[in-house]
Amino acid sequence: MNHVHRGAVNALRFGRRTLAAAVVLTLCAVVALAAAAVVRGADDAAEAALASGSGLRQIDLEAPHDDPGARRLSGTALDGVRALEGVDSVEPLLQASFDSGTDESLPPFLLHATTERPSLRPPLLHRSRDAVFPLRGREVVLPAVGDGQDLTGLLGRTVDVAHTRRTGENRGTASADRITVVGLYDPAWRQDGPNAAYAAAPLVVEWAAAREGVSPERFLATRGFSGATVVVARPEAVAPVLERLHRDGFSARAVADRVRELPLLLELFRWGSWLMLGLLAAVAAAAGVGMGGTLLRERIHEVGLLRALGHTRRQILTAFAVEAGCLGLAAGAAGALLGSALGALAVRGLRGLELFARHLPPGLVVPGAWTVAATLLLPAAAVLAGAARPLRRAVRTDPVRALRAW
Amino acid sequence: MTAEVGPVLAARGLTVVHRGPGGPVTAVRGAVLDLAPGRTVALTGRSGSGKTSLLTALGLLAVPTAGTVLVDGRDTAGLPDAALSALRRDRLGFVFQSFHLLPQFTAAENVALAHPGGLRRGAGPARLLLHGVGLGHRLDHRPRQLSAGEQQRVALARALVNRPAVLLADEPTGNLDAESAAAVLDLLTRSAVQDGCAVLLVTHSAEVAARADRVLEMVDGALVDGAPPALPYRPAPAPGAAS
Ligand SMILES: Nc1ncnc2c1ncn2[C@@H]1O[C@H](COP(=O)(O)OP(=O)(O)OP(=O)(O)O)[C@@H](O)[C@H]1O
Ligand SMILES: [Mg+2]
């Protein structure tokens, strides 16, 4: 015990010598932990999003854009998917734009009518009846604020809007239609872009077909939906259904994979965190080698003296190991503390950016226990690893020779 | 206690050979020596005659090339490092020619380093001893804040803090002016008399040697009597290894 104490006293007394190394170590630890906190926040947000709905049971189907070989999401194709074993439901996605038309009493807007999907319903702020969903006929749910306009005044109203009807090559006319606004959703919900309005699938198909100048039946047969969400019975069914869909030529992907995949910048945070941890270990090991070298060169007589005073090699080794470990531990502790704080601040700051808002959770984000433990202990371990060889050599030095070096 | 007291530290046929760049150097040749409690032995000799080599072997810091050292009559040859360390810690005190104080520690801490209880439990005894050597007002000074004489008194206190049975002092006054030297020597002899400590004192000073109970001279690694031995101790049996 008293050799541990002596090592700690030495660490304090020589603190100024190791200050530079301690500062560098602390900085590495802070950056590593802060980056890890951001990544953890994003991972947690993704898992929370998946866990809150049926995300773990969903598969995204995409219409072929560039790949002419992929299957079109026609009505019959989706019916086929619906019939697959393990599939609960298929929720098609299609968008068709409409605007406020000639009605002067409406705020001017351009919105995208989007097929309402039971597994991806927007959070409502206002409603004109108790059960808004499922939407029927020409009922729509609008964003409370859309296309820069406050649309709350439209709640409960039946209004005339316009959509495009194709009349020939590169030509079209505005076609009037009448919709009823039954709900307003929180515009922060951006699942389908900022200006999505929700409607039952037949209405969206009707407008989309008009834009192409064809009948809805023909539209579904030739163009098809732009996407679909396949909901399977159990999470374990995702893999086999996915495989089957791929075999059938669909462009399909598990929603969990998409949600868990972070934007490149956030992935950079992950790699940055690992990189800084590696740097932390390397710098700490170098600091350990340096401390051990100092002991061998400048303080070797100390070893000789302590041996003369009756300290055993092991006791001397203990004291020096504690001394070296203190540097790493102090840097690790400072890094863990400051890094956690900086991480929480970084998450708050990044959430304010459009790019990250969707991927980061609100509220306090703390890095994982293992990351904190690694940040706390890694520098000490690396310092000791670096110092191990010179320390052993120092305590094995013949005490008489060590004393002569005075 | 009418019985004669045996030597606390004894050397039998002690030989120390250094490996030098130009071949082996025999620094100590078959030294035979007994140190008795309460007695001071002065060791003189030319520079390079092997005094320090003898002291480090007696202090169990270097394994002798031949012969053996006995502590309390027990052979130390072949003892493991931990046992030798324990003997140094509990039975021996060292004073070096240059003070060998650690710069990062205060005077009191430097003394406490030699206490078996370490810095914390040794703090009390260390302070007491420093008061004893007249440094009660310098307890928390670092070595570089002390004069040479003060540093050597700290070193002396350090050598005494474990209440050693044997004090090995290698030219403890070599770096001091006459007055400081006298003060240190007074302290040394006082502890020998008061605490029954056996003292082996390397010195070049005839004056200092004159105050010792016995004077030995080292000549080319061999111990020669410098003055008639007046010590009433019983010679310990010579171990086989030495003969
Ligand atoms: N580590 C060593 N390697 C080789 N030779 C050594 C070593 N240590 C001492 N010697 C030699 O052994 C001899 C005795 O040295 P020692 O230091 O014991 O002398 P000393 O009597 O203490 O001298 P001084 O009065 O100058 O301190 C010297 O000739 C010295 O050169
Ligand atoms: Mg010498």
XYZ file of C-alpha atoms and ligand atoms in Angstrom:
681
model
C 0.000 0.000 0.000
C 2.684 2.439 0.958
C 4.510 1.883 -2.345
C 1.309 2.677 -4.218
C 1.098 5.846 -2.164
C 4.704 6.765 -2.971
C 4.029 6.208 -6.672
C 1.030 8.530 -6.503
C 3.071 11.184 -4.678
C 5.773 10.897 -7.348
C 3.161 11.255 -10.083
C 1.983 14.487 -8.470
C 5.494 15.837 -7.931
C 6.544 15.087 -11.503
C 3.164 16.172 -12.810
C 4.540 19.207 -14.545
C 6.963 17.102 -16.595
C 4.154 14.905 -17.869
C 1.651 17.726 -18.284
C 2.129 17.988 -22.043
C 1.597 14.265 -22.521
C -1.421 14.365 -20.229
C -2.978 17.214 -22.196
C -2.467 15.425 -25.525
C -3.897 12.206 -24.094
C -6.875 14.045 -22.664
C -7.555 15.730 -26.002
C -7.460 12.403 -27.850
C -9.775 10.884 -25.255
C -12.181 13.818 -25.409
C -12.458 13.712 -29.193
C -12.781 9.920 -29.260
C -15.514 9.907 -26.650
C -17.425 12.870 -28.057
C -17.473 11.273 -31.507
C -18.529 7.973 -29.959
C -21.372 9.766 -28.170
C -22.653 11.243 -31.427
C -22.533 7.841 -33.121
C -24.252 6.233 -30.194
C -26.947 8.876 -30.277
C -27.545 8.135 -33.965
C -27.526 4.371 -33.408
C -29.938 4.698 -30.512
C -32.221 6.956 -32.513
C -32.269 4.391 -35.326
C -33.043 1.533 -32.962
C -35.722 3.579 -31.219
C -37.310 4.387 -34.575
C -37.268 0.717 -35.498
C -38.568 -0.443 -32.148
C -41.399 2.092 -31.976
C -43.171 0.858 -35.103
C -43.109 -2.196 -37.269
C -39.757 -1.115 -38.764
C -38.084 -4.389 -37.871
C -40.746 -6.201 -39.904
C -40.633 -3.969 -42.962
C -39.108 -4.325 -46.385
C -38.826 -1.456 -48.829
C -39.675 -2.154 -52.462
C -38.439 0.314 -55.036
C -39.603 0.847 -58.577
C -36.849 0.304 -61.118
C -35.298 3.618 -62.104
C -32.106 2.849 -63.902
C -32.375 -0.916 -63.876
C -34.712 -1.930 -66.683
C -34.405 -5.575 -65.654
C -35.979 -5.022 -62.237
C -39.648 -5.764 -61.647
C -42.177 -2.943 -61.993
C -44.433 -2.427 -58.986
C -47.647 -2.895 -60.917
C -50.911 -3.651 -59.186
C -50.689 -7.325 -60.050
C -47.034 -7.549 -59.010
C -47.944 -6.173 -55.591
C -50.879 -8.557 -55.389
C -48.350 -11.345 -55.959
C -46.184 -10.048 -53.122
C -49.233 -9.792 -50.885
C -49.852 -13.482 -51.472
C -46.337 -14.553 -50.430
C -46.011 -16.622 -47.286
C -45.125 -14.534 -44.234
C -46.301 -11.266 -45.752
C -48.892 -9.403 -43.680
C -49.552 -6.460 -45.914
C -48.160 -4.439 -48.791
C -48.495 -0.676 -48.610
C -47.845 0.994 -51.978
C -46.163 4.375 -52.311
C -46.963 6.909 -55.001
C -46.869 10.682 -55.149
C -48.718 13.135 -57.371
C -48.587 16.883 -56.931
C -51.546 19.233 -56.640
C -51.880 22.936 -55.912
C -54.294 25.529 -54.619
C -55.612 26.145 -58.143
C -57.739 29.184 -58.851
C -59.394 29.473 -55.447
C -58.269 32.908 -54.238
C -59.402 32.170 -50.678
C -56.725 29.489 -50.287
C -53.121 30.189 -49.383
C -51.044 29.400 -52.493
C -49.385 25.985 -52.114
C -47.983 23.097 -54.082
C -48.149 19.777 -52.238
C -47.443 16.141 -53.076
C -50.339 13.811 -52.578
C -48.852 10.671 -51.087
C -50.445 7.276 -50.599
C -51.325 6.815 -46.969
C -49.591 3.725 -45.503
C -50.817 2.210 -42.234
C -47.288 1.446 -41.016
C -46.047 4.996 -41.678
C -48.821 7.274 -40.514
C -47.836 10.879 -39.745
C -48.359 12.241 -36.202
C -51.480 14.412 -36.226
C -51.624 17.845 -34.608
C -55.267 18.557 -35.446
C -58.104 16.379 -36.625
C -61.696 16.964 -37.667
C -62.908 13.571 -36.464
C -61.788 10.919 -34.003
C -60.478 8.240 -36.353
C -58.814 10.031 -39.244
C -57.285 6.900 -40.756
C -57.939 5.095 -42.978
C -58.630 7.971 -45.354
C -61.557 7.541 -47.696
C -62.439 8.929 -51.083
C -61.157 12.470 -51.486
C -60.098 13.001 -47.883
C -56.599 14.320 -47.269
C -54.269 14.999 -44.381
C -52.104 18.084 -44.897
C -49.007 19.303 -43.070
C -49.894 22.050 -40.589
C -47.318 24.124 -42.456
C -46.637 23.182 -46.065
C -44.853 24.933 -48.910
C -44.214 27.774 -46.506
C -47.922 28.307 -45.856
C -49.880 27.960 -42.639
C -52.553 25.453 -43.619
C -54.328 25.144 -40.261
C -57.249 27.206 -41.570
C -58.126 24.405 -43.989
C -58.951 21.850 -41.307
C -62.433 20.443 -41.796
C -62.980 22.333 -45.023
C -63.799 20.937 -48.455
C -61.842 22.924 -51.012
C -61.142 22.987 -54.723
C -57.596 22.185 -55.796
C -55.942 21.562 -59.143
C -53.753 18.787 -60.544
C -52.198 18.346 -63.957
C -53.836 16.392 -66.774
C -51.678 15.540 -69.761
C -53.234 16.388 -73.086
C -50.386 15.673 -75.487
C -46.632 15.648 -75.958
C -45.277 18.084 -73.346
C -48.687 19.609 -72.907
C -51.137 19.581 -70.072
C -53.983 21.467 -68.434
C -54.982 22.131 -64.873
C -57.778 19.858 -63.781
C -59.957 20.789 -60.806
C -60.818 18.409 -58.027
C -62.445 18.721 -54.637
C -60.842 17.438 -51.436
C -61.753 17.444 -47.748
C -59.056 18.176 -45.171
C -59.646 15.826 -42.224
C -56.333 16.236 -40.395
C -53.141 18.256 -40.050
C -49.851 16.592 -39.190
C -46.689 17.806 -37.512
C -44.458 19.220 -40.282
C -41.390 17.930 -38.410
C -42.405 14.494 -39.702
C -40.545 14.270 -42.956
C -40.854 10.652 -43.882
C -41.983 11.541 -47.391
C -40.383 14.932 -47.790
C -41.430 18.305 -46.399
C -44.533 18.953 -48.512
C -46.287 15.606 -48.505
C -50.061 15.424 -48.175
C -51.664 12.081 -47.478
C -54.564 10.568 -49.346
C -56.037 7.139 -50.051
C -54.186 5.234 -52.772
C -56.968 5.388 -55.440
C -57.016 9.200 -55.402
C -53.222 9.438 -55.747
C -53.262 6.838 -58.541
C -56.024 8.806 -60.276
C -54.011 12.052 -60.215
C -50.765 10.318 -61.184
C -52.521 8.612 -64.113
C -54.020 11.948 -65.214
C -50.557 13.479 -65.231
C -49.536 10.737 -67.682
C -52.758 11.078 -69.631
C -53.799 7.474 -69.099
C -56.428 5.616 -67.121
C -55.608 4.503 -63.591
C -55.737 0.844 -64.652
C -53.343 1.435 -67.483
C -51.101 3.541 -65.252
C -50.829 0.732 -62.714
C -50.170 -1.824 -65.425
C -47.510 0.168 -67.267
C -45.888 2.472 -64.710
C -46.864 1.019 -61.395
C -46.159 2.419 -57.944
C -42.875 4.142 -57.150
C -42.375 2.045 -54.065
C -44.044 -0.111 -51.475
C -43.597 -1.134 -47.898
C -43.932 -4.864 -47.343
C -44.838 -5.706 -43.750
C -44.067 -9.286 -42.729
C -45.492 -11.188 -39.786
C -42.360 -11.532 -37.693
C -38.866 -9.957 -37.836
C -37.437 -13.404 -38.594
C -39.571 -13.525 -41.726
C -37.755 -10.528 -43.215
C -34.797 -12.544 -44.478
C -36.707 -15.296 -46.311
C -39.239 -12.877 -47.811
C -36.408 -10.592 -48.866
C -34.668 -13.471 -50.541
C -37.849 -14.446 -52.345
C -38.422 -10.874 -53.524
C -34.901 -10.685 -54.876
C -35.431 -13.964 -56.656
C -38.583 -12.569 -58.185
C -36.611 -9.640 -59.563
C -37.748 -6.927 -57.160
C -35.475 -4.185 -55.921
C -35.985 -4.801 -52.207
C -34.223 -3.897 -48.998
C -34.911 -4.434 -45.280
C -36.022 -1.195 -43.653
C -33.892 -1.986 -40.585
C -30.791 -1.924 -42.806
C -31.766 1.391 -44.292
C -32.559 2.971 -40.936
C -29.387 1.654 -39.328
C -27.256 2.913 -42.156
C -26.109 6.336 -41.074
C -25.214 9.139 -43.448
C -21.567 9.131 -44.455
C -20.756 12.022 -42.124
C -22.040 10.129 -39.127
C -20.100 7.074 -40.262
C -17.031 9.311 -40.334
C -17.707 10.076 -36.686
C -17.623 6.343 -36.007
C -14.296 5.897 -37.788
C -12.985 9.076 -36.226
C -13.814 7.735 -32.809
C -11.903 4.512 -33.459
C -9.033 6.447 -34.976
C -8.765 8.691 -31.938
C -8.865 5.704 -29.608
C -6.001 4.198 -31.611
C -4.116 7.472 -31.462
C -4.823 7.653 -27.748
C -3.287 4.220 -27.236
C -0.285 5.056 -29.401
C 0.399 8.391 -27.701
C -0.075 6.806 -24.281
C 2.337 3.999 -25.135
C 4.858 6.544 -26.404
C 4.446 8.526 -23.182
C 5.039 5.299 -21.253
C 8.213 4.600 -23.205
C 9.308 8.168 -22.503
C 8.638 7.876 -18.774
C 10.447 4.549 -18.619
C 13.370 6.066 -20.500
C 13.534 8.981 -18.082
C 13.617 6.531 -15.229
C 16.481 4.635 -16.853
C 18.468 7.746 -17.715
C 17.758 10.373 -15.098
C 16.349 8.532 -12.141
C 18.224 5.260 -12.148
C 20.077 6.307 -8.974
C 16.670 6.483 -7.318
C 16.312 2.776 -7.944
C 19.756 2.152 -6.421
C 18.959 4.248 -3.372
C 15.601 2.599 -2.760
C 17.256 -0.801 -3.055
C 19.857 0.303 -0.489
C 17.039 1.413 1.819
C 15.561 -2.070 1.645
C 12.819 -1.716 -0.952
C 12.387 -4.878 -3.008
C 12.402 -4.859 -6.797
C 8.717 -5.607 -6.810
C 7.925 -2.695 -4.493
C 9.963 -0.327 -6.618
C 8.288 -1.632 -9.749
C 4.876 -1.167 -8.132
C 5.620 2.429 -7.222
C 6.877 3.322 -10.689
C 3.986 1.525 -12.356
C 1.546 3.476 -10.198
C 3.371 6.668 -11.091
C 3.148 5.951 -14.810
C -0.396 4.630 -14.525
C -1.489 7.801 -12.726
C -0.694 9.835 -15.833
C -2.846 7.595 -18.000
C -5.598 7.377 -15.432
C -5.711 11.133 -14.890
C -5.835 11.740 -18.637
C -8.435 8.987 -19.020
C -10.628 10.406 -16.268
C -10.400 13.943 -17.613
C -11.060 12.635 -21.118
C -14.058 10.571 -20.021
C -15.592 13.491 -18.165
C -14.954 16.188 -20.748
C -15.641 13.814 -23.647
C -19.073 12.876 -22.294
C -19.936 16.525 -21.819
C -18.641 17.508 -25.253
C -20.487 14.569 -26.818
C -23.793 15.674 -25.308
C -23.204 19.227 -26.517
C -22.200 18.002 -29.980
C -25.391 15.976 -30.325
C -27.449 19.009 -29.366
C -25.558 21.207 -31.783
C -25.699 18.768 -34.691
C -29.409 18.204 -34.191
C -29.883 21.805 -35.186
C -28.458 20.989 -38.619
C -30.883 19.780 -41.261
C -28.477 17.011 -42.273
C -28.412 15.367 -38.848
C -31.770 16.302 -37.355
C -33.493 13.113 -38.467
C -30.665 10.892 -37.193
C -30.038 12.278 -33.735
C -32.305 11.929 -30.735
C -33.545 14.834 -28.666
C -32.476 14.980 -25.030
C -29.258 14.064 -23.278
C -27.005 11.574 -25.040
C -24.313 9.856 -22.980
C -21.730 7.567 -24.550
C -21.967 3.854 -23.837
C -20.547 2.420 -20.616
C -17.985 0.348 -22.509
C -16.757 3.347 -24.464
C -16.398 5.358 -21.288
C -14.555 2.494 -19.609
C -12.237 2.135 -22.597
C -11.498 5.863 -22.630
C -10.878 5.777 -18.906
C -8.593 2.744 -18.826
C -6.980 2.584 -22.255
C -4.461 5.394 -21.662
C -3.308 3.891 -18.360
C -2.990 0.439 -19.895
C -1.078 1.779 -22.887
C 1.243 3.899 -20.731
C 2.025 0.825 -18.648
C 2.556 -1.296 -21.732
C 4.954 1.297 -23.105
C 6.792 1.680 -19.816
C 6.929 -2.035 -18.982
C 10.242 -2.837 -20.618
C 12.262 0.138 -19.387
C 10.725 -0.215 -15.908
C 11.766 -3.845 -15.714
C 15.225 -2.983 -16.918
C 15.474 -0.189 -14.363
C 14.571 -2.302 -11.355
C 16.944 -5.014 -12.506
C 19.852 -2.615 -12.713
C 22.572 -3.514 -10.249
C 21.903 -1.144 -7.302
C 25.601 -0.464 -6.830
C 25.945 0.681 -10.407
C 22.725 2.638 -10.116
C 24.072 4.426 -7.039
C 27.368 5.214 -8.757
C 25.386 6.984 -11.490
C 24.533 9.706 -8.966
C 23.427 -9.185 30.765
C 26.932 -10.216 31.635
C 27.480 -12.277 28.524
C 29.556 -10.742 25.772
C 27.534 -9.489 22.883
C 28.125 -11.168 19.510
C 28.737 -9.161 16.340
C 25.607 -7.938 14.558
C 27.443 -7.835 11.268
C 30.398 -9.989 10.326
C 32.402 -10.676 7.192
C 34.188 -13.940 6.591
C 36.698 -14.194 3.775
C 34.824 -11.503 1.907
C 36.164 -11.063 -1.612
C 34.847 -8.661 -4.213
C 36.124 -8.843 -7.771
C 34.914 -6.248 -10.266
C 34.860 -6.938 -13.938
C 36.648 -3.961 -15.409
C 37.299 -3.173 -19.041
C 40.918 -4.278 -18.628
C 40.064 -7.511 -16.848
C 39.023 -8.372 -13.315
C 39.832 -5.954 -10.479
C 40.009 -7.461 -7.024
C 38.693 -4.673 -4.806
C 38.345 -6.660 -1.563
C 40.528 -9.655 -0.663
C 39.264 -12.063 1.962
C 38.150 -9.461 4.461
C 37.359 -10.700 7.956
C 35.482 -8.253 10.132
C 33.158 -8.149 13.156
C 30.966 -5.193 14.040
C 29.637 -5.148 17.594
C 26.698 -3.139 18.978
C 27.601 0.255 20.357
C 31.069 0.221 18.840
C 32.453 2.453 16.136
C 35.016 1.135 13.675
C 36.816 3.635 11.475
C 37.991 2.463 8.078
C 40.754 4.345 6.338
C 42.702 3.703 3.181
C 43.880 5.277 -0.008
C 41.501 6.096 -2.755
C 40.764 3.019 -4.799
C 41.803 0.667 -2.002
C 38.344 -0.935 -1.936
C 36.511 0.741 0.944
C 33.292 1.395 -0.913
C 33.404 -2.084 -2.422
C 33.652 -3.552 1.082
C 30.772 -1.420 2.337
C 28.426 -2.350 -0.475
C 29.150 -6.026 0.116
C 28.650 -5.625 3.872
C 25.452 -3.699 3.137
C 24.117 -6.673 1.146
C 23.873 -4.510 -1.947
C 26.277 -6.607 -3.982
C 26.767 -10.323 -3.864
C 30.421 -10.975 -2.901
C 32.567 -12.970 -5.306
C 33.631 -15.172 -2.422
C 33.146 -15.269 1.311
C 30.044 -14.314 3.179
C 28.365 -11.705 5.322
C 26.607 -12.680 8.531
C 23.822 -10.594 10.027
C 23.003 -11.394 13.651
C 25.186 -14.455 13.234
C 23.147 -15.751 10.301
C 24.719 -16.403 6.949
C 23.206 -14.284 4.214
C 24.725 -16.205 1.311
C 22.080 -17.511 -1.033
C 19.226 -15.595 0.590
C 16.557 -14.498 -1.885
C 16.313 -10.854 -2.839
C 13.253 -10.230 -0.672
C 15.070 -11.516 2.431
C 18.150 -9.384 1.695
C 15.899 -6.372 1.142
C 14.174 -7.023 4.453
C 17.551 -7.181 6.235
C 18.599 -3.895 4.656
C 15.294 -2.338 5.606
C 15.222 -3.561 9.202
C 18.855 -3.990 10.277
C 21.049 -1.711 8.181
C 21.469 2.000 7.700
C 23.471 3.615 4.919
C 25.092 7.012 4.739
C 26.686 7.824 1.396
C 29.530 10.126 0.536
C 27.224 12.289 -1.550
C 23.895 12.640 0.123
C 21.690 10.734 -2.267
C 18.512 12.594 -1.377
C 15.629 12.363 -3.827
C 14.872 15.851 -5.181
C 11.114 15.362 -5.470
C 10.684 14.667 -1.774
C 10.947 16.995 1.236
C 13.543 16.445 3.947
C 10.987 14.648 6.110
C 9.815 12.482 3.212
C 13.376 11.567 2.285
C 13.870 10.297 5.805
C 10.517 8.492 5.840
C 11.501 6.628 2.641
C 13.736 4.430 4.761
C 11.054 3.709 7.350
C 9.422 0.300 6.981
C 6.042 2.024 7.278
C 6.666 4.164 4.211
C 5.989 7.846 3.639
C 2.845 7.949 5.734
C 3.667 5.945 8.820
C 7.299 6.990 8.656
C 6.387 10.684 8.763
C 6.233 10.907 12.570
C 9.545 9.168 13.280
C 11.160 11.131 10.444
C 10.140 14.459 11.948
C 11.337 13.389 15.360
C 14.737 12.410 14.000
C 15.097 15.607 11.993
C 14.408 17.568 15.178
C 17.124 15.444 16.762
C 19.681 16.447 14.149
C 18.704 20.107 14.476
C 16.589 20.351 11.332
C 13.196 20.804 12.943
C 12.832 24.033 10.987
C 13.646 22.432 7.618
C 11.200 19.530 7.558
C 9.387 20.572 4.410
C 12.379 21.846 2.475
C 13.418 20.081 -0.684
C 17.067 18.909 -0.870
C 18.035 21.740 -3.229
C 16.814 24.197 -0.611
C 19.234 22.796 1.982
C 22.930 23.413 2.566
C 25.381 20.549 2.101
C 25.728 20.056 5.851
C 21.949 20.053 6.269
C 21.576 17.555 3.445
C 24.056 15.214 5.060
C 22.211 15.487 8.357
C 19.007 14.554 6.536
C 20.843 11.587 5.013
C 22.016 10.606 8.493
C 18.491 10.844 9.859
C 17.357 8.660 6.976
C 19.985 6.068 7.886
C 18.747 6.022 11.472
C 14.972 6.144 10.991
C 14.603 2.364 10.855
C 16.610 2.100 14.126
C 19.295 0.022 12.411
C 21.572 -2.407 14.194
C 24.405 -1.449 11.859
C 25.256 1.911 10.373
C 27.498 1.874 7.304
C 28.812 5.344 6.537
C 30.959 5.926 3.462
C 32.903 9.151 3.974
C 29.844 10.911 5.379
C 31.804 14.091 6.004
C 33.790 14.104 2.801
C 31.773 16.940 1.285
C 31.446 19.044 4.411
C 33.333 21.882 6.027
C 35.019 21.187 9.378
C 32.144 22.473 11.491
C 29.412 20.556 9.674
C 31.613 17.486 9.623
C 32.055 17.669 13.365
C 28.305 18.003 13.856
C 27.557 14.981 11.669
C 30.216 12.887 13.380
C 28.862 13.841 16.791
C 25.448 12.646 15.741
C 26.911 9.432 14.367
C 28.853 8.515 17.466
C 25.998 9.599 19.692
C 23.618 7.189 18.010
C 26.216 4.446 18.335
C 26.497 5.010 22.041
C 22.842 5.746 22.782
C 21.121 3.205 20.578
C 23.762 0.504 20.690
C 24.283 0.752 16.972
C 27.357 -0.796 15.365
C 29.022 1.829 13.200
C 31.462 1.331 10.332
C 32.768 4.686 9.256
C 34.942 5.291 6.220
C 37.078 8.364 6.751
C 40.267 10.007 5.595
C 40.544 12.090 8.721
C 42.977 10.957 11.433
C 41.046 13.084 13.878
C 37.834 11.273 13.126
C 39.566 7.916 13.224
C 40.944 8.778 16.622
C 37.445 8.998 18.041
C 36.586 5.467 16.923
C 36.795 2.381 19.097
C 38.911 0.684 16.475
C 40.669 1.724 13.289
C 41.106 -0.509 10.278
C 43.017 0.321 7.175
C 42.360 -0.961 3.710
C 45.465 -1.641 1.668
C 44.933 -2.881 -1.856
C 41.738 -4.648 -0.903
C 43.117 -6.193 2.261
C 41.974 -5.190 5.755
C 44.851 -4.293 8.057
C 44.600 -3.305 11.692
C 45.281 0.405 12.015
C 45.071 0.393 15.824
C 45.042 -2.323 18.488
C 41.626 -3.993 18.613
C 40.047 -3.252 21.949
C 36.722 -4.837 21.401
C 35.642 -7.547 23.795
C 33.570 -9.575 21.419
C 33.549 -13.241 20.780
C 34.598 -14.124 17.249
C 31.841 -15.864 15.363
C 32.606 -19.283 13.886
C 33.929 -18.982 10.394
C 31.556 -20.522 7.864
C 32.841 -23.117 5.465
C 32.373 -20.933 2.433
C 34.970 -18.484 3.649
C 37.756 -20.935 4.338
N 32.012 -1.425 -11.118
C 33.354 -1.516 -11.178
N 33.914 -2.089 -12.251
C 35.245 -2.178 -12.324
N 36.087 -1.750 -11.393
C 35.573 -1.168 -10.292
C 34.162 -1.025 -10.141
N 33.937 -0.418 -8.958
C 35.149 -0.200 -8.394
N 36.118 -0.654 -9.199
C 37.528 -0.602 -8.882
O 37.729 -1.260 -7.651
C 38.689 -0.567 -6.883
C 38.095 -0.209 -5.535
O 37.110 0.761 -5.710
P 36.318 1.406 -4.486
O 35.298 2.310 -5.017
O 35.891 0.340 -3.579
O 37.490 2.262 -3.805
P 37.440 3.242 -2.549
O 38.407 2.743 -1.581
O 36.054 3.409 -2.096
O 37.982 4.575 -3.186
P 37.592 6.093 -2.809
O 38.282 6.397 -1.522
O 38.171 6.877 -3.925
O 36.132 6.188 -2.721
C 39.100 0.636 -7.683
O 40.327 0.347 -8.278
C 38.033 0.798 -8.722
O 38.603 1.280 -9.904
Mg 34.647 5.027 -2.071
